[in-house]
mmCIF file of C-alpha atoms and ligand atoms in Angstrom:
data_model
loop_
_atom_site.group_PDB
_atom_site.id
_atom_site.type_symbol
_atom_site.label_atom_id
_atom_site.label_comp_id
_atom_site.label_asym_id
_atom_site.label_seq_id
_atom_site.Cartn_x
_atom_site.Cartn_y
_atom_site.Cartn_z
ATOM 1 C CA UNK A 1059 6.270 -18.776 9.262
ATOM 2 C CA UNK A 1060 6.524 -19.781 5.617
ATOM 3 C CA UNK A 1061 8.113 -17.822 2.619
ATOM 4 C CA UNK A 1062 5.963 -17.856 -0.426
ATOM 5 C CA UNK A 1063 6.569 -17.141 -3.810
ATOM 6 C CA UNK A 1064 4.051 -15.023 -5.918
ATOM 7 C CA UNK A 1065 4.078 -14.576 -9.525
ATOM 8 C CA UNK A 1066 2.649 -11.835 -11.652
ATOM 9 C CA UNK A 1067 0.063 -13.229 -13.800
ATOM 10 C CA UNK A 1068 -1.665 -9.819 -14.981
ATOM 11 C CA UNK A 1069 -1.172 -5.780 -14.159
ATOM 12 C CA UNK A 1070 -4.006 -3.754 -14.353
ATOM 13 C CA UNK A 1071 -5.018 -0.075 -13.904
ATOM 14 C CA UNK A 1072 -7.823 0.684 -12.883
ATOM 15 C CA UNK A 1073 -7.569 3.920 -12.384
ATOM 16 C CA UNK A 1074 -4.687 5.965 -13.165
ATOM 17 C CA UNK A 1075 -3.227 6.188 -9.917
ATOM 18 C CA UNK A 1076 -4.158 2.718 -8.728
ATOM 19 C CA UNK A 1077 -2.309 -0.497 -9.748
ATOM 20 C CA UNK A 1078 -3.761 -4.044 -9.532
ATOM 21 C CA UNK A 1079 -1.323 -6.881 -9.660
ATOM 22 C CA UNK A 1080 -2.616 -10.327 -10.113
ATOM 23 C CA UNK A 1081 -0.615 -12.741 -8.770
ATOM 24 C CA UNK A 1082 -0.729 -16.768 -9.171
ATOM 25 C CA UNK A 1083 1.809 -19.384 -8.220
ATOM 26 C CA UNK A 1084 2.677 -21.611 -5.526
ATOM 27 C CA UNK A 1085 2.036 -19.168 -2.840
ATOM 28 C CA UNK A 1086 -1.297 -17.976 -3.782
ATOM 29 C CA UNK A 1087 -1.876 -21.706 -3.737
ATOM 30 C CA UNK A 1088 -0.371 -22.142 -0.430
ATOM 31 C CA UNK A 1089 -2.280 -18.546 1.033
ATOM 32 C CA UNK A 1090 -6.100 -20.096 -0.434
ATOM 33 C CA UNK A 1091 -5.736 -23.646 0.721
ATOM 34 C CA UNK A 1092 -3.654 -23.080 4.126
ATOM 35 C CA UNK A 1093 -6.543 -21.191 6.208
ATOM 36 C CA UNK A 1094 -8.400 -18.473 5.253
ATOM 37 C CA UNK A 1095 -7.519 -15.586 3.127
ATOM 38 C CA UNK A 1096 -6.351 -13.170 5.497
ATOM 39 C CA UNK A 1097 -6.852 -9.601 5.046
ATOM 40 C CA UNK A 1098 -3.484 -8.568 5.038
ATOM 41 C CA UNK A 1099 -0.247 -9.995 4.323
ATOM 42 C CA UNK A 1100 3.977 -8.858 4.057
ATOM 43 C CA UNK A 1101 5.293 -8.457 0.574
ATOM 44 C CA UNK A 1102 8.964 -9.255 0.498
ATOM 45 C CA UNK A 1103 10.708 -7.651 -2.768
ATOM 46 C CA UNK A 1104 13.713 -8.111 -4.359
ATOM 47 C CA UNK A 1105 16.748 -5.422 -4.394
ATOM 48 C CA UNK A 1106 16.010 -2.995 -7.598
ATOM 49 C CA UNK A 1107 16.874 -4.632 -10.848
ATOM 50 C CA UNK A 1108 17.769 -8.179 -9.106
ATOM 51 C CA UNK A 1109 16.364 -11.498 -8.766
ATOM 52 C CA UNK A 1110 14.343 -11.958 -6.021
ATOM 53 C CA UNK A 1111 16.537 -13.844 -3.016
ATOM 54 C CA UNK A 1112 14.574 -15.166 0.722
ATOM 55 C CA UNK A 1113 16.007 -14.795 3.928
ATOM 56 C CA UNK A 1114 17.700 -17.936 5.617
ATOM 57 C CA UNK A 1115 16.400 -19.436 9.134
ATOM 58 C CA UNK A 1116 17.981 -18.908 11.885
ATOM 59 C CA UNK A 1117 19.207 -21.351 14.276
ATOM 60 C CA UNK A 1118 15.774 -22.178 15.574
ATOM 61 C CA UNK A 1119 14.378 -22.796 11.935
ATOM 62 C CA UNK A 1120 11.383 -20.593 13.154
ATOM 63 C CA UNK A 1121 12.196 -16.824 12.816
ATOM 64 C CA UNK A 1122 13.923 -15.065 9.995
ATOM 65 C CA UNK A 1123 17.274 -14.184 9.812
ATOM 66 C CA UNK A 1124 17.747 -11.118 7.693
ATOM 67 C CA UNK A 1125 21.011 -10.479 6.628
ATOM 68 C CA UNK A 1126 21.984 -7.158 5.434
ATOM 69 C CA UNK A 1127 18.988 -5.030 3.951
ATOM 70 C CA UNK A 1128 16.777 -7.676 3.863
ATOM 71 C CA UNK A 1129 14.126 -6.778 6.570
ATOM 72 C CA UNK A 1130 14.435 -3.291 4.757
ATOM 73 C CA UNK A 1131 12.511 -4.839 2.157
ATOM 74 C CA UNK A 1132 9.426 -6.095 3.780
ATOM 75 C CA UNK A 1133 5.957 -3.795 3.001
ATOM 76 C CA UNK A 1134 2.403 -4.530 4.406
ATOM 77 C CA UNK A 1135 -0.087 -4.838 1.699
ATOM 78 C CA UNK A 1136 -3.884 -5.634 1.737
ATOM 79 C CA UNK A 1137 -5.483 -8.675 -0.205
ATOM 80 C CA UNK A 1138 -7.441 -7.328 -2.163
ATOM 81 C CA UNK A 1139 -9.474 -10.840 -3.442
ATOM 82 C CA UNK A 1140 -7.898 -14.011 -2.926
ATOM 83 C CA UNK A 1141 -9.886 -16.615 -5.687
ATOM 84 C CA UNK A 1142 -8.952 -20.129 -4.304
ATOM 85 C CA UNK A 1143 -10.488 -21.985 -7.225
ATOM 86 C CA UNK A 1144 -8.542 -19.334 -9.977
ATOM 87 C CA UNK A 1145 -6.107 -19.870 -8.096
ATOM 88 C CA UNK A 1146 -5.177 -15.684 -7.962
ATOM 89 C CA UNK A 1147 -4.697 -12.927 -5.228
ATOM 90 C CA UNK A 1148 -4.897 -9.781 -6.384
ATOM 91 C CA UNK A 1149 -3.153 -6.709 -4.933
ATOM 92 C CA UNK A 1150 -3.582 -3.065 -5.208
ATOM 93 C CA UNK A 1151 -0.856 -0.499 -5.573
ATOM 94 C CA UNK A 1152 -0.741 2.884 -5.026
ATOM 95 C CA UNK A 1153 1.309 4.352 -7.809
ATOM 96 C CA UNK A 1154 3.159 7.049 -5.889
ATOM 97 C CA UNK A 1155 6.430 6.980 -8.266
ATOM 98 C CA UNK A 1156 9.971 5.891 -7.476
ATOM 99 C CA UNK A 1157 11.097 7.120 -4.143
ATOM 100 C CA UNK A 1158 9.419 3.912 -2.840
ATOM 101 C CA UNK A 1159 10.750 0.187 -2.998
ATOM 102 C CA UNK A 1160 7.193 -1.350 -3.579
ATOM 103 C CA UNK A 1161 6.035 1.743 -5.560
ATOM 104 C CA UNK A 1162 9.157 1.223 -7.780
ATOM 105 C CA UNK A 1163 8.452 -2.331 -8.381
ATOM 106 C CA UNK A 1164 5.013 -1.664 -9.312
ATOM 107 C CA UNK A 1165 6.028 0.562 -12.096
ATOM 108 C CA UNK A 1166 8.199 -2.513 -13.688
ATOM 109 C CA UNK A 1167 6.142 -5.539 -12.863
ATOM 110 C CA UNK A 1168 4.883 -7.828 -15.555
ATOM 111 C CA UNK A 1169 3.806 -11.399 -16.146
ATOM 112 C CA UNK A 1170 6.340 -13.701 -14.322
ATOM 113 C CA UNK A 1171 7.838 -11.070 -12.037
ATOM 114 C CA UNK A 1172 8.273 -12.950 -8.817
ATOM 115 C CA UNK A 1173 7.496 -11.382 -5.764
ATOM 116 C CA UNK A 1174 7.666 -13.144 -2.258
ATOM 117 C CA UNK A 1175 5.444 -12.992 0.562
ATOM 118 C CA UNK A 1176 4.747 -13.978 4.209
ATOM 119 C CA UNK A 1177 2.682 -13.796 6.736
ATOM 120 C CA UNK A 1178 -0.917 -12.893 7.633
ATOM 121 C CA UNK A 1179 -3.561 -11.395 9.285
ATOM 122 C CA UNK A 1180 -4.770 -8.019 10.775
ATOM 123 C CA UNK A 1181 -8.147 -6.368 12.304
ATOM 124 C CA UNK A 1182 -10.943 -5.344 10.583
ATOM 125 C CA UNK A 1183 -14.181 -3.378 11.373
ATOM 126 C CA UNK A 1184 -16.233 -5.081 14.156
ATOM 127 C CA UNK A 1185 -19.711 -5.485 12.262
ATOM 128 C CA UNK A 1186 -22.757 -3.341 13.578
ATOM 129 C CA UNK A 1187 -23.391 0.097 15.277
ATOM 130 C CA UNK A 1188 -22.889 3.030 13.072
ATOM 131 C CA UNK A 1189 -20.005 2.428 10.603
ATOM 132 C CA UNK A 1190 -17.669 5.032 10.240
ATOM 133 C CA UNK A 1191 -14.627 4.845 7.986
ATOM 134 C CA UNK A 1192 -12.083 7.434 6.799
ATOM 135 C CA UNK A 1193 -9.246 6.758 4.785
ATOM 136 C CA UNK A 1194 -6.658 7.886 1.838
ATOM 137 C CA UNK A 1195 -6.007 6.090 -0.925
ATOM 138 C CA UNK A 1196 -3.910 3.239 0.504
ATOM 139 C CA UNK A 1197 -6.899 2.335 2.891
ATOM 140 C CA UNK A 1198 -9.008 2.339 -0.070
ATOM 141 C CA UNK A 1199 -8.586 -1.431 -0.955
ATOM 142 C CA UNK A 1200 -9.069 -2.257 2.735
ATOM 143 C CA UNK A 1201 -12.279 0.118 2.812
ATOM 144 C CA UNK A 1202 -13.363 -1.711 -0.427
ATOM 145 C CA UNK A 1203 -12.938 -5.284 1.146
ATOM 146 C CA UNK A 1204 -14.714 -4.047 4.066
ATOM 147 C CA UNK A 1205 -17.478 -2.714 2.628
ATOM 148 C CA UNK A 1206 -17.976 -5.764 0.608
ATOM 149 C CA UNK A 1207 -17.853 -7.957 3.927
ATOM 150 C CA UNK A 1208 -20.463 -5.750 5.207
ATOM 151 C CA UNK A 1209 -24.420 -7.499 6.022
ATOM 152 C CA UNK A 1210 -26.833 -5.680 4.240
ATOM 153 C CA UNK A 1211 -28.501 -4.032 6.875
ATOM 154 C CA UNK A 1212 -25.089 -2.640 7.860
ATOM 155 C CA UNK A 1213 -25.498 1.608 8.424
ATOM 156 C CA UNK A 1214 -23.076 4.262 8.280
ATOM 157 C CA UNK A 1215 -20.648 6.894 6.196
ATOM 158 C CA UNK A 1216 -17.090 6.538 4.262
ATOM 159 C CA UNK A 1217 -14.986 9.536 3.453
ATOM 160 C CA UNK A 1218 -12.179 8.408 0.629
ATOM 161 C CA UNK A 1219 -9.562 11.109 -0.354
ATOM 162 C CA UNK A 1220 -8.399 10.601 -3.472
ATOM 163 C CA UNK A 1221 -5.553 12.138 -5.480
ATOM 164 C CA UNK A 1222 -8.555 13.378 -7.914
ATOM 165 C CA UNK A 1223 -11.446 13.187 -9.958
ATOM 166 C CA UNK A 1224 -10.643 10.339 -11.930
ATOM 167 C CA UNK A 1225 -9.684 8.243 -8.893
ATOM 168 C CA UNK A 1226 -12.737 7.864 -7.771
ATOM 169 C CA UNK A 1227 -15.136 4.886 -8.994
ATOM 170 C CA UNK A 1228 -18.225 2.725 -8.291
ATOM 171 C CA UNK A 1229 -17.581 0.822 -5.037
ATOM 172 C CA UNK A 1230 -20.397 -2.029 -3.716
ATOM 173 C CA UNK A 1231 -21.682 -1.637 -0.575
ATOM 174 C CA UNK A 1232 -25.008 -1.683 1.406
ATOM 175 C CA UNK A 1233 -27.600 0.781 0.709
ATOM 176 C CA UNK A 1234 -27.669 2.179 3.807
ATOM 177 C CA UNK A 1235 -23.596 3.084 4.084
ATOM 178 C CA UNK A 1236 -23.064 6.531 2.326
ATOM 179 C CA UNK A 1237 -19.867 6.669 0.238
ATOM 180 C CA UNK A 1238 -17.887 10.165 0.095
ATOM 181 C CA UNK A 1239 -15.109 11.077 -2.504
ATOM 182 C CA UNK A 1240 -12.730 13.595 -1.345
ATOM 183 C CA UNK A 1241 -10.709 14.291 -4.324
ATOM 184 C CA UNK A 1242 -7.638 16.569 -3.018
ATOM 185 C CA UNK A 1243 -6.916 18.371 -6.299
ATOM 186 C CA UNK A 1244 -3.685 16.607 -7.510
ATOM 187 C CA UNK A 1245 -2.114 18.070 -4.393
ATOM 188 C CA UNK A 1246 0.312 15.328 -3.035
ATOM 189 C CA UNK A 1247 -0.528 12.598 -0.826
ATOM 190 C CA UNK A 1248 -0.170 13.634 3.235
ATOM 191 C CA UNK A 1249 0.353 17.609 2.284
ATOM 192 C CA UNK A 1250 -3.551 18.450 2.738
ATOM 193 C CA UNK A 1251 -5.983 18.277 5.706
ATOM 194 C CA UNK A 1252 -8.462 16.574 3.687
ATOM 195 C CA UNK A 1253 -10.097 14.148 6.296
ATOM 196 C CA UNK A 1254 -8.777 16.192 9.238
ATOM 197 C CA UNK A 1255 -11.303 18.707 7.516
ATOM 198 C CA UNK A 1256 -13.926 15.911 7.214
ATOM 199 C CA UNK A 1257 -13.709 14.546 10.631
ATOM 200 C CA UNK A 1258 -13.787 18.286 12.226
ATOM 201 C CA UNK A 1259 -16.974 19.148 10.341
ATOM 202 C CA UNK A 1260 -18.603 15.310 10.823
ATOM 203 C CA UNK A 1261 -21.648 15.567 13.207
ATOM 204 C CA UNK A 1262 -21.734 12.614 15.199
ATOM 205 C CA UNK A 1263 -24.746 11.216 16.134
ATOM 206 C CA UNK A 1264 -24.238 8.803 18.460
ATOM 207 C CA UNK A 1265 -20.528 8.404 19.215
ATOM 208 C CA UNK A 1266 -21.426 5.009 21.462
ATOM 209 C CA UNK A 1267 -22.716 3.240 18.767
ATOM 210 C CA UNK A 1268 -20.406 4.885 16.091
ATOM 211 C CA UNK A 1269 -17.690 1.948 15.221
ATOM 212 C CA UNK A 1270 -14.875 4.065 13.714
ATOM 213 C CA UNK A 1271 -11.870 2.826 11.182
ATOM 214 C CA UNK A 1272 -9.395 5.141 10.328
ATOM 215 C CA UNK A 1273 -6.434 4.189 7.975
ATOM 216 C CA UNK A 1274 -4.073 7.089 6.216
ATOM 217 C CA UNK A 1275 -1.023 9.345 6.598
ATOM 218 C CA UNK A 1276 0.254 9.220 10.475
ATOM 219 C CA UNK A 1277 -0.203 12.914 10.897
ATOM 220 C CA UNK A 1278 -4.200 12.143 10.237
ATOM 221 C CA UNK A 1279 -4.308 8.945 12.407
ATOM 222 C CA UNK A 1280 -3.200 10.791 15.290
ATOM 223 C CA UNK A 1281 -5.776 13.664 14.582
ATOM 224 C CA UNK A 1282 -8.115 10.932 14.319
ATOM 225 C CA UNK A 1283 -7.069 9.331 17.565
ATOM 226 C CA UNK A 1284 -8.106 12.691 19.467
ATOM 227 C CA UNK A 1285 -10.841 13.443 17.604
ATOM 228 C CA UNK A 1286 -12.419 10.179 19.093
ATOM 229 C CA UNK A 1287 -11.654 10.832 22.212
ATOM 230 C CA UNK A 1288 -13.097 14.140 22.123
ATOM 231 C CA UNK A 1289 -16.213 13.033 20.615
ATOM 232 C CA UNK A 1290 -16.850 10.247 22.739
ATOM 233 C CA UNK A 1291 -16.306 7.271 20.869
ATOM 234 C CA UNK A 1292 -15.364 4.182 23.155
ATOM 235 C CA UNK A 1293 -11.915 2.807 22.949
ATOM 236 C CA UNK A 1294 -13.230 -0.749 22.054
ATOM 237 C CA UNK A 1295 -15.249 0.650 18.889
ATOM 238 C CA UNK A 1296 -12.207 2.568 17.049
ATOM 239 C CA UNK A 1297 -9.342 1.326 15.086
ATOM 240 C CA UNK A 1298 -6.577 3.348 14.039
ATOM 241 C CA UNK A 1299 -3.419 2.476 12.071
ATOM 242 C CA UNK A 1300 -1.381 4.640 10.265
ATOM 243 C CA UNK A 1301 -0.569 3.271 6.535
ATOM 244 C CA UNK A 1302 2.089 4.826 6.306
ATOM 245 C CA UNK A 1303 3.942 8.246 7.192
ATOM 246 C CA UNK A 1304 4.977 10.960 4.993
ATOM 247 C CA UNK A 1305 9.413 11.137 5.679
ATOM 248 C CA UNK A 1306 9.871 7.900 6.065
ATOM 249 C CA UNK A 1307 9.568 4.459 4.335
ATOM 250 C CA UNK A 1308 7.314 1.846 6.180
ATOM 251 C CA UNK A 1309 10.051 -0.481 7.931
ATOM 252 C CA UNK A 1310 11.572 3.177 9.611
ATOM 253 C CA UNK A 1311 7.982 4.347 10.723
ATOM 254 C CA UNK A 1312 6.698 0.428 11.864
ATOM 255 C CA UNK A 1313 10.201 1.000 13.563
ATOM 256 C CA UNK A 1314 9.787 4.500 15.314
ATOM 257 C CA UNK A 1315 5.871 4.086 16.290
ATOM 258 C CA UNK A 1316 4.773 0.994 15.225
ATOM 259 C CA UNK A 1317 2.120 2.503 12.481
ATOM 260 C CA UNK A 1318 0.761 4.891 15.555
ATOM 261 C CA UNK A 1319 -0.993 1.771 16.892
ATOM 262 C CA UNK A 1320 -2.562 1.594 20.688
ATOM 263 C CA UNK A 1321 -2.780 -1.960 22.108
ATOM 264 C CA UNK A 1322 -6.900 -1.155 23.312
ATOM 265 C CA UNK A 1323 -8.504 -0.506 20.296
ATOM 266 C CA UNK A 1324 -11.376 -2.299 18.929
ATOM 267 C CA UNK A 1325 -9.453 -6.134 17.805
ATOM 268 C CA UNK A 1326 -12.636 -7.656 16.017
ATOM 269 C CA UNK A 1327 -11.143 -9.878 13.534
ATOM 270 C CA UNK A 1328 -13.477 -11.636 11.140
ATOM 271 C CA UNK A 1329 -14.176 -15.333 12.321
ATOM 272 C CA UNK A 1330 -11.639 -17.535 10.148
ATOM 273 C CA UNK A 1331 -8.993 -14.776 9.585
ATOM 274 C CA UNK A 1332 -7.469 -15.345 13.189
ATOM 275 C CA UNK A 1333 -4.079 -14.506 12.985
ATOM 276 C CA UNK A 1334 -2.538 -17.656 11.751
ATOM 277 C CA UNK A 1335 1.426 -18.371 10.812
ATOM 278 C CA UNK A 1336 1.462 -18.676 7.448
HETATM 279 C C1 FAD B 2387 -2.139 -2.858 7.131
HETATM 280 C C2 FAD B 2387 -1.674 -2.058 5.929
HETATM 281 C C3 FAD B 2387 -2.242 -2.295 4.687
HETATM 282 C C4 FAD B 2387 -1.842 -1.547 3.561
HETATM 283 N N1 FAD B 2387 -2.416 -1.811 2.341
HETATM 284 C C5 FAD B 2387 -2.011 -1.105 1.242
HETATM 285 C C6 FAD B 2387 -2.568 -1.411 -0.050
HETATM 286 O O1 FAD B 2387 -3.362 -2.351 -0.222
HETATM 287 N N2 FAD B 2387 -2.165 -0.660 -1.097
HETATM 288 C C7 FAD B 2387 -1.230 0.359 -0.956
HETATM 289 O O2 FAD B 2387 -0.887 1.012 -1.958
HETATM 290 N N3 FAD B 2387 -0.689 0.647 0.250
HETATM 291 C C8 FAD B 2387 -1.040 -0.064 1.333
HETATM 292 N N4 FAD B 2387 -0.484 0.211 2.554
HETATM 293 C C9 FAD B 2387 0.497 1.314 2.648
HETATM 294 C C10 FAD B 2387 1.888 0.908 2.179
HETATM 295 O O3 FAD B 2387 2.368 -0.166 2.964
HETATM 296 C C11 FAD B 2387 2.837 2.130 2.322
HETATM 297 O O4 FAD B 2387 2.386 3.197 1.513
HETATM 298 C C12 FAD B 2387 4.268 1.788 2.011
HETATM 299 O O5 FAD B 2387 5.094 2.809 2.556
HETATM 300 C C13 FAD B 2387 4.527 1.688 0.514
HETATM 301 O O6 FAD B 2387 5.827 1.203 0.317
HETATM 302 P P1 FAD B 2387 6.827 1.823 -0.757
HETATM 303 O O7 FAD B 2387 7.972 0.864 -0.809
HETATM 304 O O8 FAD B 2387 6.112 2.156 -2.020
HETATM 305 O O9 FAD B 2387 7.318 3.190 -0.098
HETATM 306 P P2 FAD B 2387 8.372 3.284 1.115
HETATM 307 O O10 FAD B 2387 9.711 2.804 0.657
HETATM 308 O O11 FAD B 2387 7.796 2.632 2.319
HETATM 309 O O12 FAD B 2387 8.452 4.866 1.342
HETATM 310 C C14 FAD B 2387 9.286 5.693 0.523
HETATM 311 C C15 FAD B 2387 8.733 7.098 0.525
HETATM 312 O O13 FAD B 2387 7.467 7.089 -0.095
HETATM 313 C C16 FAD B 2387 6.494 7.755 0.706
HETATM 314 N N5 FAD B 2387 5.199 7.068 0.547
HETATM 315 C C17 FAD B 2387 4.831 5.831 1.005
HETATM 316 N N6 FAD B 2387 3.569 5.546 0.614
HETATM 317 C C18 FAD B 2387 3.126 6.633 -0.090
HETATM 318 C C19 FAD B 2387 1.918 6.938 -0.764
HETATM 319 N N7 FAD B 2387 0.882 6.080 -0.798
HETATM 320 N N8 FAD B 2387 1.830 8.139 -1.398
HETATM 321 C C20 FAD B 2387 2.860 9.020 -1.406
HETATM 322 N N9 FAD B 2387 4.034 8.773 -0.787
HETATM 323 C C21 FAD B 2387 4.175 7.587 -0.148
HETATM 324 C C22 FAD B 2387 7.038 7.676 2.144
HETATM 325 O O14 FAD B 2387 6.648 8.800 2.857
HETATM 326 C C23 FAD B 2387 8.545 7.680 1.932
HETATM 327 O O15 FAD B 2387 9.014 9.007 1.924
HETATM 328 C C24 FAD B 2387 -0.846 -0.541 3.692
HETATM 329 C C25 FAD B 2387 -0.247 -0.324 4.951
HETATM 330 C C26 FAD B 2387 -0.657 -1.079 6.065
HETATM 331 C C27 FAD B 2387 0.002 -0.840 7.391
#
C-alpha cells in the first residue's frame, strides 16, 4: 500500500452545501496511471492547523504503523472523476460544519493544501435488472458516478435526500432511470425518516429483478436492510453500507460495525476497478 500526496488545485461549490475539491499532484498521477480509477479511496488529513505528516512502516514495510492519532485521521471518500490526461481527481464534500475532521478541512482548503491519500477500491451497482438506489447526500457523488456508468438501456428509480431545495441539480443518466429529490427542509442530516418514508411507500414491482443500492445514515441502512428482506429482494442483488452514523465519527463507527456491512451482499465490482493495493 502506497501513501500519496494530493494537492488542492481548485475548490468549488456547487451547490451550497456541496464542496468539490480538485486535486492534482503526484498522487493523482500515481492513482490515473497505476490501474484504474477506483471508485473509492482513504483520505488521510493532517492534525487541525498542521502540516500534513504520513505514517511510518512497520517492520514488515507493508502495513501502516500509526502512531498516536494517526489512524484517527483516515476518512473514506468517493472519486468523484479521476481525468488521467488533466491530470486531476476531483472530490466532493459534504459541508456539514466543524464537528468533523474532513468537514473542517474542507472549510479551509485552498490551492496547495496537501492532503494525503491511500488506498482503493469498493463495490458498485451490478448493471441490469431494475435499478434501485436510495441515498443522502454523501451517497450522492457515488449515485452520480453510478448513474453515469450506467448503459443506456439501463431501467429503474433514485430517491436523493437533500438538505433542501437548492441542493438539488441536473444529474445525467439514462432515460429510462427516474431521478427523485427529497429535499428534507433544512432539518439536519440523520434526524428525519426521509427515505425510511420513501422505501415504506415504494411499490416494488418485481423485487427479483430489483438490484438495490442503499448508502446513508446507519439508522436508514439498517431499515433498508429489512425492508429488503421483507420485500423479497435476493441477498446477491442488494448492497448496503452505511456512510456514516449520526454520534460518532467514521473511524469509531467502521470500528463498532464496520459501516453496517454483511459479507453476502451483491460484490459486483466494475471490470478494471478490482480491488488493487494502491
Ligand atoms: C464508501 C464511502 C464513500 C463516501 N463518500 C463520500 C463522499 O464522496 N462525500 C462525502 O461528503 N461523504 C462521503 N462519505 C461519508 C463520509 O466518509 C462521512 O460523512 C465522514 O464521517 C465524514 O468525515 P468528517 O471528518 O467530516 O466527520 P467525522 O469526524 O467522521 O464525524 C464527526 C461528526 O460529524 C457527523 N457527521 C459525519 N458526516 C456527516 C454528514 N454528512 N452530515 C452531518 N453530520 C455528519 C458524525 O455523526 C459525527 O458526529 C463516504 C463514506 C463511505 C463509507
Amino acid at each position: 500500500m502506497r501513501a500519496h500526496t494530493l494537492i488542492v488545485d481548485q475548490v468549488l461549490d456547487y451547490t451550497p452545501r456541496m464542496r468539490r475539491v480538485i486535486f492534482r499532484g503526484e498522487g493523482v498521477c500515481n492513482y490515473a496511471t497505476d490501474g484504474p480509477a477506483v471508485p473509492n479511496i482513504k483520505l488521510y488529513f493532517p492534525r487541525p492547523g498542521q502540516e500534513l505528516d504520513f505514517p511510518q512502516r512497520d517492520a514488515s514495510g507493508r502495513r501502516w504503523a500509526f502512531a498516536g492519532d494517526q489512524r484517527s485521521r483516515v476518512r473514506t471518500y468517493t472519486v468523484r472523476w479521476l481525468d488521467a490526461e488533466a491530470g486531476q481527481m476531483a472530490i466532493d464534500f459534504v459541508r456539514h460544519g466543524d464537528e468533523g475532521l474532513a468537514s473542517a478541512w474542507v472549510e479551509r482548503a485552498a490551492e496547495g493544501t496537501k492532503l494525503g491519500a491511500f488506498g482503493g477500491g469498493g463495490r458498485v451497482l451490478k448493471p441490469g435488472g431494475y435499478a434501485l438506489l436510495l441515498g443522502d447526500e454523501t451517497a450522492l457523488p457515488a449515485i452520480s458516478d453510478t448513474l453515469e456508468q450506467m448503459p443506456e438501456e439501463q431501467y429503474g428509480e433514485v430517491f436523493i435526500e437533500v438538505a433542501d431545495a437548492a441542493e438539488i441539480h441536473e444529474l445525467r443518466a439514462p432515460e429510462g432511470v427516474r431521478i427523485n429529490w427529497l429535499p428534507r427542509g433544512g432539518a439536519p442530516a440523520g434526524s428525519t425518516r426521509t427515505l425510511i418514508d420513501a422505501m415504506e411507500r415504494y411499490q416494488l414491482q418485481d423485487p427479483s429483478r430489483t438490484h438495490l443500492w442503499v448508502s446513508a445514515e446507519s439508522q436508514v441502512v439498517r431499515f433498508a436492510r429489512g425492508w429488503a428482506s421483507e420485500a423479497g429482494i435476493p441477498k446477491e442483488n442488494r448492497l448496503i453500507i452505511g456512510y456514516w452514523h449520526r454520534t460518532m465519527d467514521e473511524v469509531t463507527y467502521a470500528h463498532a460495525s464496520d459501516h453496517d456491512r454483511v459479507g453476502d451482499e451483491m460484490s459486483y465490482e466494475r471490470p478494471g476497478h478490482e480491488e488493487h493495493a494502491h
